[in-house]
PDB file of C-alpha atoms in Angstrom:
ATOM      1  CA  MET P   1      17.924  11.954 -41.283  1.00  0.00           C
ATOM      2  CA  LYS P   2      20.116   8.762 -40.760  1.00  0.00           C
ATOM      3  CA  TYR P   3      18.211   5.486 -41.293  1.00  0.00           C
ATOM      4  CA  ILE P   4      20.217   2.817 -40.325  1.00  0.00           C
ATOM      5  CA  PHE P   5      18.854  -0.692 -41.912  1.00  0.00           C
ATOM      6  CA  ILE P   6      19.509  -3.337 -39.387  1.00  0.00           C
ATOM      7  CA  ILE P   7      19.433  -6.628 -41.487  1.00  0.00           C
ATOM      8  CA  ASN P   8      19.380 -10.115 -40.605  1.00  0.00           C
ATOM      9  CA  PRO P   9      20.980 -11.504 -43.905  1.00  0.00           C
ATOM     10  CA  ILE P  10      19.354 -14.914 -43.496  1.00  0.00           C
ATOM     11  CA  ALA P  11      15.350 -14.097 -42.932  1.00  0.00           C
ATOM     12  CA  GLY P  12      13.145 -15.632 -44.546  1.00  0.00           C
ATOM     13  CA  ASN P  13      11.587 -12.883 -47.603  1.00  0.00           C
ATOM     14  CA  ASP P  14      13.157 -14.622 -51.014  1.00  0.00           C
ATOM     15  CA  ASP P  15      12.699 -10.772 -52.326  1.00  0.00           C
ATOM     16  CA  LYS P  16      14.763  -9.160 -49.662  1.00  0.00           C
ATOM     17  CA  ALA P  17      17.567  -8.410 -52.055  1.00  0.00           C
ATOM     18  CA  ARG P  18      15.513  -6.932 -54.912  1.00  0.00           C
ATOM     19  CA  ILE P  19      13.626  -4.878 -52.424  1.00  0.00           C
ATOM     20  CA  MET P  20      16.772  -3.296 -50.543  1.00  0.00           C
ATOM     21  CA  SER P  21      18.559  -2.876 -54.075  1.00  0.00           C
ATOM     22  CA  ARG P  22      15.179  -0.309 -54.682  1.00  0.00           C
ATOM     23  CA  ILE P  23      15.419   1.730 -51.190  1.00  0.00           C
ATOM     24  CA  LYS P  24      18.839   1.954 -51.904  1.00  0.00           C
ATOM     25  CA  SER P  25      18.578   3.600 -55.618  1.00  0.00           C
ATOM     26  CA  ALA P  26      15.356   5.961 -54.130  1.00  0.00           C
ATOM     27  CA  PHE P  27      17.851   7.324 -51.278  1.00  0.00           C
ATOM     28  CA  ARG P  28      20.935   7.926 -53.496  1.00  0.00           C
ATOM     29  CA  GLY P  29      18.135  11.091 -54.913  1.00  0.00           C
ATOM     30  CA  SER P  30      17.187  11.611 -51.116  1.00  0.00           C
ATOM     31  CA  GLU P  31      18.563  14.423 -48.753  1.00  0.00           C
ATOM     32  CA  ASN P  32      18.587  11.200 -46.332  1.00  0.00           C
ATOM     33  CA  GLU P  33      20.986   9.133 -45.450  1.00  0.00           C
ATOM     34  CA  MET P  34      21.136   5.056 -45.995  1.00  0.00           C
ATOM     35  CA  ILE P  35      23.341   2.904 -43.796  1.00  0.00           C
ATOM     36  CA  ILE P  36      23.027  -0.941 -44.018  1.00  0.00           C
ATOM     37  CA  GLU P  37      24.426  -3.012 -40.953  1.00  0.00           C
ATOM     38  CA  GLU P  38      24.689  -6.915 -41.799  1.00  0.00           C
ATOM     39  CA  THR P  39      23.754  -8.798 -38.578  1.00  0.00           C
ATOM     40  CA  GLN P  40      26.690 -11.956 -37.922  1.00  0.00           C
ATOM     41  CA  ALA P  41      25.437 -13.368 -34.929  1.00  0.00           C
ATOM     42  CA  ARG P  42      23.004 -13.178 -32.183  1.00  0.00           C
ATOM     43  CA  GLY P  43      23.161 -10.336 -30.371  1.00  0.00           C
ATOM     44  CA  ASP P  44      24.186  -8.341 -33.298  1.00  0.00           C
ATOM     45  CA  ALA P  45      20.760  -6.427 -33.807  1.00  0.00           C
ATOM     46  CA  LYS P  46      20.815  -5.496 -29.917  1.00  0.00           C
ATOM     47  CA  SER P  47      24.716  -3.981 -30.067  1.00  0.00           C
ATOM     48  CA  ILE P  48      24.474  -2.193 -33.275  1.00  0.00           C
ATOM     49  CA  ALA P  49      20.749  -0.738 -32.626  1.00  0.00           C
ATOM     50  CA  SER P  50      22.239   0.760 -28.800  1.00  0.00           C
ATOM     51  CA  LYS P  51      25.822   2.101 -30.900  1.00  0.00           C
ATOM     52  CA  TYR P  52      23.468   4.238 -33.229  1.00  0.00           C
ATOM     53  CA  ALA P  53      21.097   4.941 -30.367  1.00  0.00           C
ATOM     54  CA  LYS P  54      23.569   6.127 -28.310  1.00  0.00           C
ATOM     55  CA  GLU P  55      25.850   8.535 -31.392  1.00  0.00           C
ATOM     56  CA  TYR P  56      22.613   9.903 -33.067  1.00  0.00           C
ATOM     57  CA  GLY P  57      19.621   9.954 -30.480  1.00  0.00           C
ATOM     58  CA  LYS P  58      16.550  11.259 -32.300  1.00  0.00           C
ATOM     59  CA  ASP P  59      18.564  12.022 -35.457  1.00  0.00           C
ATOM     60  CA  CYS P  60      18.524   8.667 -36.587  1.00  0.00           C
ATOM     61  CA  VAL P  61      15.647   6.051 -37.589  1.00  0.00           C
ATOM     62  CA  VAL P  62      17.035   2.039 -36.701  1.00  0.00           C
ATOM     63  CA  VAL P  63      14.892   0.087 -39.100  1.00  0.00           C
ATOM     64  CA  ALA P  64      14.498  -3.641 -38.106  1.00  0.00           C
ATOM     65  CA  CYS P  65      15.222  -5.885 -41.583  1.00  0.00           C
ATOM     66  CA  GLY P  66      14.058  -9.537 -40.576  1.00  0.00           C
ATOM     67  CA  GLY P  67      11.614 -11.310 -38.574  1.00  0.00           C
ATOM     68  CA  ASP P  68      10.856 -11.662 -35.020  1.00  0.00           C
ATOM     69  CA  GLY P  69      14.033 -12.195 -33.409  1.00  0.00           C
ATOM     70  CA  THR P  70      15.686  -9.345 -34.843  1.00  0.00           C
ATOM     71  CA  VAL P  71      12.928  -7.154 -33.922  1.00  0.00           C
ATOM     72  CA  HIS P  72      13.320  -8.713 -30.241  1.00  0.00           C
ATOM     73  CA  GLU P  73      16.990  -7.845 -30.367  1.00  0.00           C
ATOM     74  CA  VAL P  74      16.833  -4.236 -31.899  1.00  0.00           C
ATOM     75  CA  ALA P  75      13.802  -3.522 -29.445  1.00  0.00           C
ATOM     76  CA  GLY P  76      16.393  -4.738 -26.141  1.00  0.00           C
ATOM     77  CA  GLY P  77      19.265  -1.818 -27.836  1.00  0.00           C
ATOM     78  CA  LEU P  78      16.897   0.771 -28.278  1.00  0.00           C
ATOM     79  CA  ALA P  79      14.718   0.339 -25.441  1.00  0.00           C
ATOM     80  CA  PHE P  80      14.311   4.167 -23.422  1.00  0.00           C
ATOM     81  CA  SER P  81      16.370   5.783 -26.071  1.00  0.00           C
ATOM     82  CA  GLU P  82      15.257   8.700 -28.182  1.00  0.00           C
ATOM     83  CA  THR P  83      15.842   6.373 -31.563  1.00  0.00           C
ATOM     84  CA  PRO P  84      12.984   5.030 -32.607  1.00  0.00           C
ATOM     85  CA  MET P  85      12.561   1.463 -34.100  1.00  0.00           C
ATOM     86  CA  MET P  86      10.728   1.011 -38.033  1.00  0.00           C
ATOM     87  CA  LEU P  87       9.959  -2.434 -38.515  1.00  0.00           C
ATOM     88  CA  LEU P  88      10.059  -3.968 -42.367  1.00  0.00           C
ATOM     89  CA  PRO P  89       9.004  -7.629 -41.826  1.00  0.00           C
ATOM     90  CA  PHE P  90      11.053  -9.923 -43.811  1.00  0.00           C
ATOM     91  CA  GLY P  91      11.002 -12.771 -41.720  1.00  0.00           C
ATOM     92  CA  THR P  92       9.316 -15.889 -41.536  1.00  0.00           C
ATOM     93  CA  GLY P  93       6.654 -15.658 -38.701  1.00  0.00           C
ATOM     94  CA  ASN P  94       6.535 -11.662 -38.543  1.00  0.00           C
ATOM     95  CA  ASP P  95       4.249 -11.632 -35.869  1.00  0.00           C
ATOM     96  CA  PHE P  96       5.193  -8.319 -34.074  1.00  0.00           C
ATOM     97  CA  ALA P  97       4.572  -6.823 -37.738  1.00  0.00           C
ATOM     98  CA  LYS P  98       0.923  -8.300 -37.700  1.00  0.00           C
ATOM     99  CA  LYS P  99      -0.120  -6.027 -34.806  1.00  0.00           C
ATOM    100  CA  VAL P 100       2.388  -3.283 -35.847  1.00  0.00           C
ATOM    101  CA  TYR P 101       0.567  -3.186 -39.350  1.00  0.00           C
ATOM    102  CA  ASN P 102      -2.846  -4.379 -38.458  1.00  0.00           C
ATOM    103  CA  THR P 103      -2.917  -7.785 -40.759  1.00  0.00           C
ATOM    104  CA  THR P 104      -2.513 -11.352 -40.988  1.00  0.00           C
ATOM    105  CA  LYS P 105      -1.056 -11.160 -44.198  1.00  0.00           C
ATOM    106  CA  ILE P 106       1.796  -9.688 -44.438  1.00  0.00           C
ATOM    107  CA  ASP P 107       2.384  -7.331 -47.791  1.00  0.00           C
ATOM    108  CA  ILE P 108       6.532  -6.165 -47.296  1.00  0.00           C
ATOM    109  CA  GLU P 109       6.262  -4.248 -50.804  1.00  0.00           C
ATOM    110  CA  LYS P 110       2.812  -2.140 -49.722  1.00  0.00           C
ATOM    111  CA  ILE P 111       4.215  -1.509 -46.383  1.00  0.00           C
ATOM    112  CA  ILE P 112       7.490  -0.063 -47.591  1.00  0.00           C
ATOM    113  CA  SER P 113       5.568   1.713 -50.284  1.00  0.00           C
ATOM    114  CA  VAL P 114       3.294   3.622 -47.408  1.00  0.00           C
ATOM    115  CA  LEU P 115       6.201   4.329 -45.121  1.00  0.00           C
ATOM    116  CA  GLY P 116       7.716   6.135 -48.250  1.00  0.00           C
ATOM    117  CA  LEU P 117      11.079   3.983 -48.744  1.00  0.00           C
ATOM    118  CA  PHE P 118      10.528   3.361 -51.930  1.00  0.00           C
ATOM    119  CA  ASP P 119      10.671   7.288 -52.582  1.00  0.00           C
ATOM    120  CA  GLY P 120      13.505   8.114 -50.337  1.00  0.00           C
ATOM    121  CA  HIS P 121      11.566  10.311 -48.384  1.00  0.00           C
ATOM    122  CA  PRO P 122       9.853   8.310 -45.377  1.00  0.00           C
ATOM    123  CA  THR P 123       7.128   9.162 -44.046  1.00  0.00           C
ATOM    124  CA  TYR P 124       5.569   7.650 -40.771  1.00  0.00           C
ATOM    125  CA  ASP P 125       4.457   8.921 -37.156  1.00  0.00           C
ATOM    126  CA  VAL P 126       6.091   7.773 -34.084  1.00  0.00           C
ATOM    127  CA  LYS P 127       4.362   6.502 -31.339  1.00  0.00           C
ATOM    128  CA  ASP P 128       5.579   5.720 -27.670  1.00  0.00           C
ATOM    129  CA  ILE P 129       4.842   1.738 -27.216  1.00  0.00           C
ATOM    130  CA  ASP P 130       4.992  -0.547 -23.775  1.00  0.00           C
ATOM    131  CA  LEU P 131       7.925  -3.010 -23.138  1.00  0.00           C
ATOM    132  CA  ILE P 132       8.282  -6.427 -21.276  1.00  0.00           C
ATOM    133  CA  ASP P 133      10.773  -6.584 -18.889  1.00  0.00           C
ATOM    134  CA  TYR P 134      12.034  -9.750 -17.506  1.00  0.00           C
ATOM    135  CA  ASN P 135      14.814 -10.358 -15.115  1.00  0.00           C
ATOM    136  CA  GLY P 136      16.163  -7.272 -16.512  1.00  0.00           C
ATOM    137  CA  GLU P 137      16.048  -8.516 -20.567  1.00  0.00           C
ATOM    138  CA  ILE P 138      13.858  -6.714 -22.985  1.00  0.00           C
ATOM    139  CA  GLY P 139      10.548  -8.222 -24.752  1.00  0.00           C
ATOM    140  CA  ILE P 140       8.386  -6.676 -27.266  1.00  0.00           C
ATOM    141  CA  ASN P 141       5.374  -9.153 -28.208  1.00  0.00           C
ATOM    142  CA  VAL P 142       4.613 -12.594 -26.127  1.00  0.00           C
ATOM    143  CA  MET P 143       6.268 -13.918 -23.409  1.00  0.00           C
ATOM    144  CA  SER P 144       5.021 -17.720 -23.575  1.00  0.00           C
ATOM    145  CA  PHE P 145       5.021 -20.829 -21.571  1.00  0.00           C
ATOM    146  CA  GLY P 146       4.115 -24.160 -21.646  1.00  0.00           C
ATOM    147  CA  LEU P 147       2.722 -26.185 -24.784  1.00  0.00           C
ATOM    148  CA  ASP P 148       3.519 -22.980 -27.132  1.00  0.00           C
ATOM    149  CA  THR P 149       7.184 -23.135 -26.194  1.00  0.00           C
ATOM    150  CA  VAL P 150       7.220 -26.723 -27.523  1.00  0.00           C
ATOM    151  CA  VAL P 151       5.780 -25.993 -30.693  1.00  0.00           C
ATOM    152  CA  GLU P 152       7.275 -22.855 -30.973  1.00  0.00           C
ATOM    153  CA  THR P 153      11.079 -24.710 -30.851  1.00  0.00           C
ATOM    154  CA  ILE P 154       9.699 -27.624 -33.286  1.00  0.00           C
ATOM    155  CA  GLY P 155       8.432 -24.891 -35.440  1.00  0.00           C
ATOM    156  CA  ARG P 156      11.577 -23.104 -35.639  1.00  0.00           C
ATOM    157  CA  LYS P 157      13.448 -26.407 -36.699  1.00  0.00           C
ATOM    158  CA  MET P 158      11.051 -27.742 -39.032  1.00  0.00           C
ATOM    159  CA  ALA P 159      11.257 -23.882 -40.766  1.00  0.00           C
ATOM    160  CA  GLN P 160      14.916 -24.246 -40.484  1.00  0.00           C
ATOM    161  CA  LYS P 161      15.066 -27.734 -41.912  1.00  0.00           C
ATOM    162  CA  HIS P 162      12.645 -26.907 -44.652  1.00  0.00           C
ATOM    163  CA  PRO P 163      12.426 -22.942 -45.694  1.00  0.00           C
ATOM    164  CA  LYS P 164       9.917 -23.364 -48.486  1.00  0.00           C
ATOM    165  CA  LEU P 165       7.467 -24.027 -45.052  1.00  0.00           C
ATOM    166  CA  GLY P 166       7.606 -20.692 -43.826  1.00  0.00           C
ATOM    167  CA  HIS P 167       5.255 -20.119 -41.180  1.00  0.00           C
ATOM    168  CA  ASN P 168       3.217 -23.071 -41.767  1.00  0.00           C
ATOM    169  CA  ALA P 169       5.981 -25.125 -40.010  1.00  0.00           C
ATOM    170  CA  TYR P 170       4.944 -23.455 -36.920  1.00  0.00           C
ATOM    171  CA  SER P 171       1.030 -25.136 -37.859  1.00  0.00           C
ATOM    172  CA  LEU P 172       2.292 -28.289 -38.589  1.00  0.00           C
ATOM    173  CA  ALA P 173       4.861 -28.168 -34.947  1.00  0.00           C
ATOM    174  CA  ILE P 174       1.179 -28.946 -33.314  1.00  0.00           C
ATOM    175  CA  ILE P 175       1.099 -32.714 -34.010  1.00  0.00           C
ATOM    176  CA  PRO P 176       4.070 -33.748 -32.227  1.00  0.00           C
ATOM    177  CA  ALA P 177       3.734 -31.260 -29.930  1.00  0.00           C
ATOM    178  CA  VAL P 178       0.285 -32.520 -28.699  1.00  0.00           C
ATOM    179  CA  MET P 179       0.978 -36.120 -28.555  1.00  0.00           C
ATOM    180  CA  LYS P 180       2.854 -36.069 -25.835  1.00  0.00           C
ATOM    181  CA  PRO P 181       0.327 -35.264 -22.450  1.00  0.00           C
ATOM    182  CA  ILE P 182      -0.717 -31.559 -22.354  1.00  0.00           C
ATOM    183  CA  HIS P 183       0.357 -31.053 -18.609  1.00  0.00           C
ATOM    184  CA  TYR P 184       2.774 -28.980 -17.208  1.00  0.00           C
ATOM    185  CA  LYS P 185       3.237 -27.324 -13.570  1.00  0.00           C
ATOM    186  CA  ILE P 186       4.181 -23.734 -12.574  1.00  0.00           C
ATOM    187  CA  SER P 187       3.521 -21.411 -10.074  1.00  0.00           C
ATOM    188  CA  PHE P 188       2.955 -17.841 -10.202  1.00  0.00           C
ATOM    189  CA  ASP P 189       2.288 -14.571  -8.005  1.00  0.00           C
ATOM    190  CA  ILE P 190       1.175 -12.042 -10.713  1.00  0.00           C
ATOM    191  CA  ASN P 191      -0.093  -8.402 -10.301  1.00  0.00           C
ATOM    192  CA  CYS P 192      -3.210  -7.804 -11.941  1.00  0.00           C
ATOM    193  CA  VAL P 193      -5.905  -4.585 -12.770  1.00  0.00           C
ATOM    194  CA  ASN P 194      -9.375  -4.768 -13.659  1.00  0.00           C
ATOM    195  CA  LYS P 195      -9.413  -2.822 -16.965  1.00  0.00           C
ATOM    196  CA  GLU P 196     -12.955  -1.816 -16.207  1.00  0.00           C
ATOM    197  CA  THR P 197     -12.663  -0.337 -12.840  1.00  0.00           C
ATOM    198  CA  GLY P 198      -9.143  -0.041 -12.706  1.00  0.00           C
ATOM    199  CA  GLU P 199      -9.012  -2.117  -9.361  1.00  0.00           C
ATOM    200  CA  GLU P 200      -5.996  -3.720  -8.836  1.00  0.00           C
ATOM    201  CA  TYR P 201      -5.347  -7.317  -7.154  1.00  0.00           C
ATOM    202  CA  SER P 202      -3.159 -10.483  -6.857  1.00  0.00           C
ATOM    203  CA  PHE P 203      -3.312 -13.805  -8.459  1.00  0.00           C
ATOM    204  CA  LYS P 204      -1.216 -16.536  -7.034  1.00  0.00           C
ATOM    205  CA  GLU P 205      -1.330 -20.286  -7.663  1.00  0.00           C
ATOM    206  CA  ASN P 206       1.421 -22.839  -6.601  1.00  0.00           C
ATOM    207  CA  ASN P 207       2.140 -26.203  -8.762  1.00  0.00           C
ATOM    208  CA  ARG P 208      -0.207 -24.909 -10.979  1.00  0.00           C
ATOM    209  CA  ASP P 209      -1.223 -27.716 -13.551  1.00  0.00           C
ATOM    210  CA  TYR P 210      -1.661 -25.958 -16.933  1.00  0.00           C
ATOM    211  CA  ALA P 211      -1.245 -26.241 -20.559  1.00  0.00           C
ATOM    212  CA  LEU P 212       0.260 -22.772 -21.608  1.00  0.00           C
ATOM    213  CA  PHE P 213       0.238 -19.552 -20.030  1.00  0.00           C
ATOM    214  CA  ALA P 214       0.784 -16.316 -22.610  1.00  0.00           C
ATOM    215  CA  ILE P 215       1.652 -12.926 -21.714  1.00  0.00           C
ATOM    216  CA  CYS P 216       0.925 -10.425 -24.403  1.00  0.00           C
ATOM    217  CA  ASN P 217       2.397  -6.732 -25.289  1.00  0.00           C
ATOM    218  CA  ALA P 218       1.236  -7.600 -28.886  1.00  0.00           C
ATOM    219  CA  SER P 219      -1.186 -10.348 -30.015  1.00  0.00           C
ATOM    220  CA  TYR P 220       0.306 -12.918 -32.183  1.00  0.00           C
ATOM    221  CA  TYR P 221       3.366 -15.650 -31.779  1.00  0.00           C
ATOM    222  CA  GLY P 222       4.487 -19.070 -33.108  1.00  0.00           C
ATOM    223  CA  GLY P 223       3.819 -18.149 -36.585  1.00  0.00           C
ATOM    224  CA  GLY P 224      -0.191 -16.450 -36.485  1.00  0.00           C
ATOM    225  CA  PHE P 225      -1.505 -17.709 -33.027  1.00  0.00           C
ATOM    226  CA  CYS P 226      -3.286 -14.812 -31.592  1.00  0.00           C
ATOM    227  CA  PRO P 227      -3.999 -15.093 -27.316  1.00  0.00           C
ATOM    228  CA  ALA P 228      -4.858 -12.080 -27.412  1.00  0.00           C
ATOM    229  CA  PRO P 229      -6.605 -10.155 -30.368  1.00  0.00           C
ATOM    230  CA  ASN P 230      -7.529  -7.020 -28.392  1.00  0.00           C
ATOM    231  CA  SER P 231      -3.941  -5.970 -27.154  1.00  0.00           C
ATOM    232  CA  GLU P 232      -2.829  -2.519 -26.586  1.00  0.00           C
ATOM    233  CA  LEU P 233       0.633  -1.939 -26.880  1.00  0.00           C
ATOM    234  CA  ASP P 234       0.607   1.758 -24.907  1.00  0.00           C
ATOM    235  CA  ASP P 235      -2.409   0.529 -22.077  1.00  0.00           C
ATOM    236  CA  GLY P 236       0.721   0.168 -19.531  1.00  0.00           C
ATOM    237  CA  LEU P 237      -0.468  -3.276 -19.243  1.00  0.00           C
ATOM    238  CA  LEU P 238      -0.320  -7.014 -20.346  1.00  0.00           C
ATOM    239  CA  ASP P 239      -2.623  -9.122 -21.555  1.00  0.00           C
ATOM    240  CA  PHE P 240      -2.359 -12.834 -20.199  1.00  0.00           C
ATOM    241  CA  THR P 241      -3.886 -16.290 -21.164  1.00  0.00           C
ATOM    242  CA  LEU P 242      -3.958 -19.168 -19.013  1.00  0.00           C
ATOM    243  CA  VAL P 243      -5.025 -22.571 -20.237  1.00  0.00           C
ATOM    244  CA  ASN P 244      -5.642 -25.635 -17.826  1.00  0.00           C
ATOM    245  CA  GLY P 245      -3.763 -28.769 -18.655  1.00  0.00           C
ATOM    246  CA  LEU P 246      -5.504 -30.438 -21.049  1.00  0.00           C
ATOM    247  CA  SER P 247      -6.093 -34.123 -22.744  1.00  0.00           C
ATOM    248  CA  LEU P 248      -5.583 -34.433 -26.491  1.00  0.00           C
ATOM    249  CA  ILE P 249      -9.282 -34.905 -26.929  1.00  0.00           C
ATOM    250  CA  LYS P 250     -10.011 -31.318 -25.360  1.00  0.00           C
ATOM    251  CA  ALA P 251      -7.234 -29.441 -27.026  1.00  0.00           C
ATOM    252  CA  LEU P 252      -8.136 -30.456 -30.698  1.00  0.00           C
ATOM    253  CA  PRO P 253     -10.975 -28.327 -31.169  1.00  0.00           C
ATOM    254  CA  LEU P 254      -9.849 -25.415 -28.834  1.00  0.00           C
ATOM    255  CA  ILE P 255      -6.503 -24.968 -31.929  1.00  0.00           C
ATOM    256  CA  PRO P 256      -8.236 -23.422 -34.188  1.00  0.00           C
ATOM    257  CA  LYS P 257     -10.295 -21.133 -32.043  1.00  0.00           C
ATOM    258  CA  TYR P 258      -6.491 -20.312 -30.244  1.00  0.00           C
ATOM    259  CA  SER P 259      -4.955 -19.642 -33.539  1.00  0.00           C
ATOM    260  CA  ALA P 260      -8.150 -17.100 -34.718  1.00  0.00           C
ATOM    261  CA  GLY P 261      -8.396 -15.177 -31.347  1.00  0.00           C
ATOM    262  CA  GLU P 262     -11.781 -16.957 -30.395  1.00  0.00           C
ATOM    263  CA  ALA P 263     -10.739 -18.562 -27.477  1.00  0.00           C
ATOM    264  CA  ASN P 264     -11.186 -17.243 -24.089  1.00  0.00           C
ATOM    265  CA  GLU P 265     -12.928 -17.868 -20.731  1.00  0.00           C
ATOM    266  CA  LYS P 266     -16.238 -16.434 -22.341  1.00  0.00           C
ATOM    267  CA  THR P 267     -15.651 -19.493 -24.818  1.00  0.00           C
ATOM    268  CA  SER P 268     -14.066 -21.784 -22.970  1.00  0.00           C
ATOM    269  CA  LYS P 269     -14.071 -23.028 -18.900  1.00  0.00           C
ATOM    270  CA  GLU P 270     -10.528 -24.291 -19.740  1.00  0.00           C
ATOM    271  CA  PHE P 271      -8.981 -20.079 -19.868  1.00  0.00           C
ATOM    272  CA  LYS P 272      -8.780 -17.665 -18.218  1.00  0.00           C
ATOM    273  CA  ASN P 273      -7.756 -14.135 -18.856  1.00  0.00           C
ATOM    274  CA  GLY P 274      -6.803 -10.728 -17.336  1.00  0.00           C
ATOM    275  CA  TYR P 275      -4.183  -8.067 -17.289  1.00  0.00           C
ATOM    276  CA  ILE P 276      -1.061  -7.691 -15.679  1.00  0.00           C
ATOM    277  CA  LYS P 277       1.382  -5.281 -14.484  1.00  0.00           C
ATOM    278  CA  SER P 278       4.074  -7.282 -12.767  1.00  0.00           C
ATOM    279  CA  GLY P 279       4.969 -10.457 -11.208  1.00  0.00           C
ATOM    280  CA  ARG P 280       7.139 -13.394 -10.370  1.00  0.00           C
ATOM    281  CA  ILE P 281       6.471 -16.736 -12.069  1.00  0.00           C
ATOM    282  CA  TRP P 282       9.138 -20.015 -11.013  1.00  0.00           C
ATOM    283  CA  MET P 283       9.595 -23.697 -10.785  1.00  0.00           C
ATOM    284  CA  GLU P 284       8.831 -24.733  -7.250  1.00  0.00           C
ATOM    285  CA  ASP P 285      11.788 -27.620  -7.932  1.00  0.00           C
ATOM    286  CA  GLY P 286      14.181 -25.246  -9.422  1.00  0.00           C
ATOM    287  CA  SER P 287      14.002 -27.200 -12.766  1.00  0.00           C
ATOM    288  CA  ASN P 288      14.022 -24.068 -15.988  1.00  0.00           C
ATOM    289  CA  LEU P 289      10.882 -23.067 -16.823  1.00  0.00           C
ATOM    290  CA  LEU P 290       9.451 -24.675 -20.083  1.00  0.00           C
ATOM    291  CA  GLY P 291       9.167 -20.787 -21.837  1.00  0.00           C
ATOM    292  CA  ASN P 292      10.333 -18.309 -24.192  1.00  0.00           C
ATOM    293  CA  CYS P 293      10.090 -14.477 -25.244  1.00  0.00           C
ATOM    294  CA  ASP P 294       9.119 -13.296 -28.593  1.00  0.00           C
ATOM    295  CA  GLY P 295      10.304 -16.860 -29.519  1.00  0.00           C
ATOM    296  CA  GLU P 296      13.488 -17.050 -28.349  1.00  0.00           C
ATOM    297  CA  ASN P 297      13.891 -19.394 -25.720  1.00  0.00           C
ATOM    298  CA  PHE P 298      14.970 -18.807 -21.856  1.00  0.00           C
ATOM    299  CA  GLU P 299      17.013 -20.760 -18.611  1.00  0.00           C
ATOM    300  CA  TYR P 300      15.661 -19.404 -16.090  1.00  0.00           C
ATOM    301  CA  SER P 301      13.756 -21.479 -12.791  1.00  0.00           C
ATOM    302  CA  GLU P 302      12.355 -17.994 -12.061  1.00  0.00           C
ATOM    303  CA  ILE P 303      11.226 -14.666 -13.686  1.00  0.00           C
ATOM    304  CA  ASN P 304      10.775 -11.350 -12.342  1.00  0.00           C
ATOM    305  CA  LEU P 305       8.507  -9.199 -14.687  1.00  0.00           C
ATOM    306  CA  SER P 306       6.679  -5.909 -15.185  1.00  0.00           C
ATOM    307  CA  VAL P 307       5.436  -3.776 -17.957  1.00  0.00           C
ATOM    308  CA  LYS P 308       7.543  -0.738 -18.753  1.00  0.00           C
ATOM    309  CA  GLU P 309       5.155   1.944 -19.964  1.00  0.00           C
ATOM    310  CA  LYS P 310       6.088   3.750 -23.143  1.00  0.00           C
ATOM    311  CA  ALA P 311       9.560   2.298 -23.577  1.00  0.00           C
ATOM    312  CA  LEU P 312      10.100   2.594 -27.570  1.00  0.00           C
ATOM    313  CA  LYS P 313       9.223   4.773 -29.825  1.00  0.00           C
ATOM    314  CA  LEU P 314       7.808   2.882 -33.022  1.00  0.00           C
ATOM    315  CA  CYS P 315       7.279   4.285 -36.497  1.00  0.00           C
ATOM    316  CA  VAL P 316       3.885   3.172 -37.371  1.00  0.00           C
ATOM    317  CA  ILE P 317       1.969   4.236 -40.676  1.00  0.00           C
ATOM    318  CA  ASN P 318       0.321   7.806 -40.903  1.00  0.00           C
ATOM    319  CA  LYS P 319      -3.037   7.745 -39.972  1.00  0.00           C
TER     320      LYS P 319
END
């Protein structure tokens, strides 16, 4: 089996070189082949993953070595193929990895050890998971609009300027983000499902006053905020959290609860939750949506989205 390690050389983990050297040593005595590809520019991880998927199909595994941006690109390159993705969370936030490895405290060496990479004999299960399609692009983790995009944008700039802050940059970014009015406008027409009964229904709003709108395949984003603690990667649905426009006084006590996955329509009248299969989101005035997917900001005035069921093969730890 070929293992293609796609490495983001500027991803956050300081021990990356030492850890990768140890993996290389293990593979030298293995029947498996290790191929290392370093990214140089945005989009490289997607194109590299796609190239190997087309060439080797199920006879290779693409290992995403980086943060959520690398995972986003690799997922896009492997979507609808027979090639599985393995995830080594070397990034700053590693939000998707928190869902995959069921922990908010990433221990990269423990993950690598359990996956058998330090022995050169990888061991794992392969699980088919859902993806988010938005205007023909692929997302894997969380799509969000409003305040969380503002926080993500500020947090990323802070993390780049002060790398030692790590994911704490996103927590600090909340302060300047909430100093401005937390009222935005958005229009949507989404196809929802009552998960208990299976009944489908339409949820429509025009020029809705809102603070944030998170549409989730997984659970965490923005350095650890948790809008969908009970999300499932393979249920054919996207969990959503919609929060009303808020004053600073109302927002402040909700932020720690939102981070902990404890803020929802059962605990606060400001929240609405549900499950999406597809939908359309737009700005009435044609301006760009204040949004992002997997931490990557986009410039669309309209988004057409849907869940793509079991569109990616993901390597997970053996149960």
